[in-house]
XYZ file of C-alpha atoms in Angstrom:
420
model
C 32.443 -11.274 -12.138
C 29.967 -11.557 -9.262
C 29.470 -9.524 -7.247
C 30.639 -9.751 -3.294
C 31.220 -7.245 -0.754
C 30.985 -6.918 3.166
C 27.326 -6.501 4.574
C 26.683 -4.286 7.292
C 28.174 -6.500 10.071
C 31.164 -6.610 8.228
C 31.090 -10.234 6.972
C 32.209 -11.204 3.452
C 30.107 -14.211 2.556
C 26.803 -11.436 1.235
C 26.651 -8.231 -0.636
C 26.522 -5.274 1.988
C 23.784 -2.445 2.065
C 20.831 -4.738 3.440
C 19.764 -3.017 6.593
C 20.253 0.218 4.610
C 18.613 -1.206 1.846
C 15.514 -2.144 4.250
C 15.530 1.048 6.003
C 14.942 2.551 2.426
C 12.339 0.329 1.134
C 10.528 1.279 4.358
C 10.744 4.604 3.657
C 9.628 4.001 -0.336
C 7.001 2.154 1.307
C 5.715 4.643 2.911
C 5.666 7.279 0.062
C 3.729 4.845 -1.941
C 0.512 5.132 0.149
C 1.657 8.523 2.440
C -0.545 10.429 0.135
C -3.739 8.568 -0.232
C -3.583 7.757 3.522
C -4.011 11.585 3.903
C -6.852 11.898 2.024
C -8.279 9.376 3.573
C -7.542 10.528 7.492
C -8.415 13.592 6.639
C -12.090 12.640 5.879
C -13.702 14.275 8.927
C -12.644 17.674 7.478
C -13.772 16.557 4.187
C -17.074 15.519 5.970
C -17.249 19.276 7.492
C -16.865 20.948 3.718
C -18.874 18.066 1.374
C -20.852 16.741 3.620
C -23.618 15.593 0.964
C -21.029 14.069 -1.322
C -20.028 11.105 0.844
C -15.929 11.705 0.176
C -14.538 8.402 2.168
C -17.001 6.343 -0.453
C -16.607 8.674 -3.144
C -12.933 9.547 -3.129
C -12.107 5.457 -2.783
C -14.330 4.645 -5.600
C -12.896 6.867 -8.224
C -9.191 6.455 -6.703
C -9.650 2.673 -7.694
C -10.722 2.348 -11.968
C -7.741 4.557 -12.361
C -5.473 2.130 -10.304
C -6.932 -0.820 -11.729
C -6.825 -0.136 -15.381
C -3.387 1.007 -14.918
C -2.240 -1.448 -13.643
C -3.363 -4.072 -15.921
C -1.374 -2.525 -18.558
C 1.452 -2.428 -16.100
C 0.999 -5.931 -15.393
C 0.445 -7.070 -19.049
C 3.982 -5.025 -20.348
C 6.077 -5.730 -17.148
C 8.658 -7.571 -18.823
C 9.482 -4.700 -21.503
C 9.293 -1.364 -19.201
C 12.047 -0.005 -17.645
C 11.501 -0.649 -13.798
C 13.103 2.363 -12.732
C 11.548 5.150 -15.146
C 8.196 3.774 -13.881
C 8.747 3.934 -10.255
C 10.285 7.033 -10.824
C 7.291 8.601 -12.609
C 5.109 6.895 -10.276
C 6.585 8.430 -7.051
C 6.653 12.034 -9.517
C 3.335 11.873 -9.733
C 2.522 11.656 -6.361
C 4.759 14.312 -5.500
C 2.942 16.627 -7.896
C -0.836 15.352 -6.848
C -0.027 15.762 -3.216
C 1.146 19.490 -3.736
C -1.879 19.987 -5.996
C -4.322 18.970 -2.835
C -2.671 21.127 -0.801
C -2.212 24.213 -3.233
C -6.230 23.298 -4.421
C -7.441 24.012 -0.738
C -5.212 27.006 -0.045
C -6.739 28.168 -3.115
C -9.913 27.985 -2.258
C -9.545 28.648 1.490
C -11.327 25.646 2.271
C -14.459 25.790 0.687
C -16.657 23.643 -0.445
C -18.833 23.101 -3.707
C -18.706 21.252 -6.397
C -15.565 22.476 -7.941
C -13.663 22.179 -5.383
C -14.918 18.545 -5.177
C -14.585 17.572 -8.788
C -10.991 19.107 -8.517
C -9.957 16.610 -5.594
C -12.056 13.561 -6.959
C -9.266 14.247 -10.435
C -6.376 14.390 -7.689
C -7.582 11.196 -6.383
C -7.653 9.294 -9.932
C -3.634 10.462 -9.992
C -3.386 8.649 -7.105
C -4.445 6.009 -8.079
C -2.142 6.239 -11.096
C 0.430 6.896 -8.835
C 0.033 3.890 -6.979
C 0.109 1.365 -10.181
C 3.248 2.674 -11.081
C 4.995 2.324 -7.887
C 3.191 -0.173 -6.284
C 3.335 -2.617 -8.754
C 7.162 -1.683 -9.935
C 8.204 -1.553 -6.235
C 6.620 -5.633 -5.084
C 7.897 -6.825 -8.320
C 11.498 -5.134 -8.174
C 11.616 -6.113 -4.544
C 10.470 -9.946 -4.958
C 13.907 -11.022 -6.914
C 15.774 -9.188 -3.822
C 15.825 -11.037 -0.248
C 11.650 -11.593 1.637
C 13.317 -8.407 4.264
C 12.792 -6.242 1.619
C 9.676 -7.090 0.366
C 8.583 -6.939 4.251
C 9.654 -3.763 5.001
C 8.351 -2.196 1.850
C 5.126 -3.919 3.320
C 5.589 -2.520 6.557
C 6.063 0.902 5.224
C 2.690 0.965 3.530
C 1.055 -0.052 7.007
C 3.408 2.571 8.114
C 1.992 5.730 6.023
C -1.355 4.965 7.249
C 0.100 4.772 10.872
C 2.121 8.105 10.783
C -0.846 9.789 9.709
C -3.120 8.994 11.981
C -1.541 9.525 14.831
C -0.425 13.163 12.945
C -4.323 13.764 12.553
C -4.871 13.210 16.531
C -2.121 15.582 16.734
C -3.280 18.087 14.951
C -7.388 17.603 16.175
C -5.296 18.094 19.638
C -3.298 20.825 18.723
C -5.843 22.788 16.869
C -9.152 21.756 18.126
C -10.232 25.016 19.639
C -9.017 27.677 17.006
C -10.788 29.027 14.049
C -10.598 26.429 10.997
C -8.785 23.570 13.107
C -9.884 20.787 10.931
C -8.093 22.719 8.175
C -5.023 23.926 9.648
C -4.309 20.013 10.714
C -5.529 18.766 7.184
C -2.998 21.124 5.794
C 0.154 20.697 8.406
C 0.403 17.113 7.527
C -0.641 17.530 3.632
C 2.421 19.553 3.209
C 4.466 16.541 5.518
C 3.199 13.776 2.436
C 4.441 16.471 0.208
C 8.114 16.741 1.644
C 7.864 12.871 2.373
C 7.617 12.019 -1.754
C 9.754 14.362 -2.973
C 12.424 12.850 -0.405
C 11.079 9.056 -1.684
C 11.765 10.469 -5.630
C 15.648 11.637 -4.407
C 16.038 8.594 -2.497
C 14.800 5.976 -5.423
C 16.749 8.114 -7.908
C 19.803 8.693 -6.325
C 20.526 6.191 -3.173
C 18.924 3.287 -3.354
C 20.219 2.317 -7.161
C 24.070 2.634 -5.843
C 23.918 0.034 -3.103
C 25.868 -2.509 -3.114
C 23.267 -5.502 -2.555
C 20.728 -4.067 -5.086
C 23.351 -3.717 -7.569
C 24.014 -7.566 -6.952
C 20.316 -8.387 -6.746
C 20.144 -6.433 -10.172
C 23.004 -7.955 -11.721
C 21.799 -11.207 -11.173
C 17.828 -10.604 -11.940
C 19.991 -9.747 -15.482
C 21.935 -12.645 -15.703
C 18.462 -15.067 -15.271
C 17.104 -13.003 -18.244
C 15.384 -9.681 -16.625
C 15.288 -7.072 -19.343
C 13.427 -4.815 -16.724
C 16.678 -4.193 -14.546
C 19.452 -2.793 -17.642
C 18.418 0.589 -17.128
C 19.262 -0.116 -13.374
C 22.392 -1.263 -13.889
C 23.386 1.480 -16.160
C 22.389 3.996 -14.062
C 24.524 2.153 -11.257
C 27.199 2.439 -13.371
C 27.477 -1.461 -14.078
C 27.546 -2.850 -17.825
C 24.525 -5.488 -18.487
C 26.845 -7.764 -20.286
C 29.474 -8.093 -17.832
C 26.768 -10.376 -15.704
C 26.930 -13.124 -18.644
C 30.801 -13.740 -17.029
C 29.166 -15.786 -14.550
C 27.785 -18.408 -16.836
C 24.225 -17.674 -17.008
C 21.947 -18.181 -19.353
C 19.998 -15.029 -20.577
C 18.081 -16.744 -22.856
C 16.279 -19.306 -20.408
C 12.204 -19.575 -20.955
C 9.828 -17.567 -18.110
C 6.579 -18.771 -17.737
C 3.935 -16.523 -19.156
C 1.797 -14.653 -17.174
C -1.000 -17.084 -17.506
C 0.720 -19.662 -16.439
C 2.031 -17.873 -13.353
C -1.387 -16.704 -12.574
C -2.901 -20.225 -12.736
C 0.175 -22.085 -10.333
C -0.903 -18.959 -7.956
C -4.728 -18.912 -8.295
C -4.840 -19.688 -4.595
C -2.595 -16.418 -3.362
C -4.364 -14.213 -6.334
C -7.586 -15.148 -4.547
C -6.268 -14.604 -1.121
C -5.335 -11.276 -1.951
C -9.103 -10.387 -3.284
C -10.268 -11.754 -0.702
C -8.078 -10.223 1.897
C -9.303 -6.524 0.312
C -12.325 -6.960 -0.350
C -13.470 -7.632 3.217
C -11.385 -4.892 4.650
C -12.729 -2.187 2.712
C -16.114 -2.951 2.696
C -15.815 -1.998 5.874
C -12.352 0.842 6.325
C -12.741 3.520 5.981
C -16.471 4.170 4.985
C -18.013 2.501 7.345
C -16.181 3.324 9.961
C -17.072 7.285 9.137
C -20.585 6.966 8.393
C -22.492 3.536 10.044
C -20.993 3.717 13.804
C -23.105 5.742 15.184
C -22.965 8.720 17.705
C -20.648 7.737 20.894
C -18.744 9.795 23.860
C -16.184 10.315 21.936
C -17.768 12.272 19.854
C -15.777 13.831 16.218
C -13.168 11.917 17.763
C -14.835 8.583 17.586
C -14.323 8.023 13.528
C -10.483 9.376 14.079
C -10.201 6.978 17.040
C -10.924 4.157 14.853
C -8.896 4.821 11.602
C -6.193 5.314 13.848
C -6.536 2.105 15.682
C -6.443 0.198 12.250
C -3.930 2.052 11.061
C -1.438 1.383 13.568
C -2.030 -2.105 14.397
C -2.418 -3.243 10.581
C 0.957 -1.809 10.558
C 2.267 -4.149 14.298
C 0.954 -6.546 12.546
C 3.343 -6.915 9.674
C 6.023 -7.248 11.731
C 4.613 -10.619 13.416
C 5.365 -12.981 10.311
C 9.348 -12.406 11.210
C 8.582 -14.281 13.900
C 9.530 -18.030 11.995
C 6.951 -19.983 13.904
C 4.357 -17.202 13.840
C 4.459 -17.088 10.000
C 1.622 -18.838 8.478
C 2.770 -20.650 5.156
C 0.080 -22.946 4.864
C -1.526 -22.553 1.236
C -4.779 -24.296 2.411
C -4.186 -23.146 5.715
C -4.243 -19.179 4.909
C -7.122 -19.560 2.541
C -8.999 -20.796 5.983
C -7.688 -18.230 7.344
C -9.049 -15.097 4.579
C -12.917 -16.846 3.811
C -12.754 -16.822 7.832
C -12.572 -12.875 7.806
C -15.875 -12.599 6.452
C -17.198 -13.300 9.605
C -16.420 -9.603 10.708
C -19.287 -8.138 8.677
C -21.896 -9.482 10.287
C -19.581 -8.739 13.223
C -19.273 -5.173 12.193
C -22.683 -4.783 11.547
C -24.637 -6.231 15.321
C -21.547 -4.295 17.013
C -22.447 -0.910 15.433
C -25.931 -1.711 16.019
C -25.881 -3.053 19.530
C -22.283 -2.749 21.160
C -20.519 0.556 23.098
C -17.674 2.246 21.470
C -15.089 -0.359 23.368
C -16.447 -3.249 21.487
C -16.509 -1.645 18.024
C -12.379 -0.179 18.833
C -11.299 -4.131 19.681
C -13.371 -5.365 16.345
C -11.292 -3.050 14.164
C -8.100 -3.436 15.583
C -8.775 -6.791 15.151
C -9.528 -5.876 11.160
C -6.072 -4.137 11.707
C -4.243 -7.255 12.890
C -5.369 -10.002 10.585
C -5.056 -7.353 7.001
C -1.212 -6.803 7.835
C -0.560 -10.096 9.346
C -2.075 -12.214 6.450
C -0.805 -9.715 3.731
C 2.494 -10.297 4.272
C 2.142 -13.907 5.171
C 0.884 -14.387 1.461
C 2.922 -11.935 -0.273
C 6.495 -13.355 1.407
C 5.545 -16.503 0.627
C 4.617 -16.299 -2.998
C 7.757 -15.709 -5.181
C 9.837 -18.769 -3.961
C 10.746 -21.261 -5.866
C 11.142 -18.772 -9.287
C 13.867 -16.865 -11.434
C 13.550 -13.269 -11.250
C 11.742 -12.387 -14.361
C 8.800 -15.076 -13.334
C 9.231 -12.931 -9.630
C 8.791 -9.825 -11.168
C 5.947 -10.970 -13.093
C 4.418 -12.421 -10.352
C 4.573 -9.279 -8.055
C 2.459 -7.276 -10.436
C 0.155 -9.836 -10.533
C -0.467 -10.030 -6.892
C -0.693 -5.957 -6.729
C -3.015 -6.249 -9.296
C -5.223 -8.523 -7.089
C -4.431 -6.343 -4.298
C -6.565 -3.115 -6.317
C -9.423 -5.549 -7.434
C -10.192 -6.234 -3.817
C -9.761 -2.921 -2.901
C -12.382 -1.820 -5.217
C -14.820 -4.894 -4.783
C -14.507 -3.671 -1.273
C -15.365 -0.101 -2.025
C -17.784 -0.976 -3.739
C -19.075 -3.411 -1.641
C -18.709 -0.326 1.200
C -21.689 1.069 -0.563
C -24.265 -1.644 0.667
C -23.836 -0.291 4.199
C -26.154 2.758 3.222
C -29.150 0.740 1.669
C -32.246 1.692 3.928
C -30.392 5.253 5.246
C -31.742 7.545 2.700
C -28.350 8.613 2.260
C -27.923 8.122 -0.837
């Protein structure tokens, strides 16, 4: 029988859970960046210990192949691998890499050298690992559920990046004037990303499987032909067959991949495109080509966390109906637009004060998480679940090509330096 129970305002018509169901995805959101987001922020102390070894470059570039490849074989078996074992091992792994950064620089009481180095730059590839598993399992799970969950998964990412910044002003704050400051702040909130995925791996396990409206989104990804969702179900204590009562078909035809790829060139390219900009310019850039201000070390910290937390405002915007840009030609105006902000990045570095450089990222903030969800919400309509699910590792799969185009891309900024 289907399945129907009150929602959380105590109406019959849905199944209930969904604000607790958001509030979780938010959280799962944010334990699937939480821990590269900390690397990341924590780059001035990195810049204090390796300072010849360009980490916010280096750390990116080798945090991406590993995300990438991944994922393509994620991508290419998503319709035979049990969705929950793999976000399960995915949010594992980050549990364990996290505590390895943090038990590496105890170890070594901070100091630098190519071991050390090496030792984080491996960390970083199971990060990127890490994030195939769960990023990809998570968009494509969440895209045969209701566009609020997708959204706040979304938000969460913003989210990780958002909490840790302002945690890394904190900490600069709190320990600024004692002995090793850098390090005792890099390590307060490394242990936080610690506690905050091993609380993401109980909640994925445990909570979020046993309510109500994901057991009904579940149930009926099964009944359209899903084969990703039975160990779902069974650990939700509901029998796979029972969804063929309902007069489904389970043997309907999905399009392929290919196919699905081609009817959504236009968002796969939006995505790159989307990426690629914003890291050829965060966080690199933002570290190493803006020059000396009067806000001194704080200057680089100041920025991150001004991208951070507005990328993360911004997702929220696209709730508002008629502020949600649906457009397929429209958004792709949009994206090839953003490419003005190198050149913008570039004359502002080179001839603007620190005021003008904060409004030009925040503004790199605002349009990433505005037109990230915007394309990512909009995407899976129209499709049965399997074609959703399909779909959503697709799109994440774009997502980490323009991330490390970008990267890559980051490097150009140092031609001319002698920084190399």
């Amino acid at each position: 029988m289907a399945m129907v129970v009150s929602d959380d305002n105590g109406t019959s018509s849905k199944p209930g859970g969904k604000y607790k169901a958001m509030t979780v995805c938010f959280i799962l959101g944010l334990g699937s960046l939480v821990s590269w987001n900390s690397m990341l922020t924590i780059g001035d102390y990195y810049y204090t210990i390796f300072p010849k070894y360009h980490p916010a470059r280096v750390l990116t570039l080798v945090y991406q192949p590993f995300a990438i490849g991944t994922m393509v074989i994620l991508a290419y078996y998503e319709s035979k691998i049990n969705t929950r074992m793999r976000n399960l091992a995915g949010f594992a792994l980050f549990f364990a890499s996290t505590l390895l950064v943090l038990i590496l620089d105890l170890a070594t009481s901070g100091k630098g050298g190519l071991g050390p180095y090496i030792g984080i730059c491996v960390l970083a590839a199971g990060f990127g690992i890490a994030d195939a598993h769960v990023e990809g399992g998570m968009v494509g799970e969440l895209y045969f559920m209701c566009p609020e969950f997708i959204q706040s998964y979304l938000a969460g990412l913003a989210a990780s990046g958002a909490l840790i910044s302002v945690l890394r002003i904190l900490t600069k704050v709190a320990f600024e004037r004692s002995n090793d400051g850098l390090r005792k702040g890099a390590i307060l909130f490394l242990a936080i990303s610690t506690f905050i995925e091993f609380v993401c791996v109980i909640l994925y396990a445990i909570y979020f499987t046993n309510l109500p409206i994901v057991k009904y989104y579940r149930s009926k990804a099964a009944s359209e032909g899903s084969k990703t969702v039975s160990a779902d179900l069974a650990a939700a204590g509901i029998e796979s067959k029972t969804v063929d009562e309902d007069g489904y078909d389970n043997k309907q035809e999905r399009l392929s991949n290919k196919q699905l790829f081609i009817e959504n060139l236009d968002y796969a390219v939006d995505i790159i495109l989307i990426y690629t900009v914003t890291l050829s310019i965060f966080p690199g850039f933002l570290y190493e080509n803006t020059g000396i201000h009067q806000l001194g070390t704080w200057y680089p910290v100041v920025l991150i966390a001004m991208y951070n937390v507005v990328d993360f405002l911004a997702r929220y915007i696209p709730l508002v109906q008629w502020l949600k840009l649906e457009s397929r030609k429209g958004l792709l105006i949009a994206i090839l637009s953003r490419f003005l902000l190198v050149p913008a990045f570039y004359f502002t570095a080179k001839y603007g004060d620190q005021g003008w450089m904060i409004l030009l990222v925040s503004f790199l903030g605002l349009t990433n998480g505005y037109l990230t969800v915007c394309v990512l919400t909009v995407a899976p309509r129209g499709y049965k679940s399997p074609e959703q699910n399909a779909l959503g590792n697709l799109l994440v799969l774009c997502l980490l090509i323009g991330i490390c185009a970008g990267a890559v891309l980051d490097w150009l900024w140092l031609i001319g330096k002698g920084t190399f």
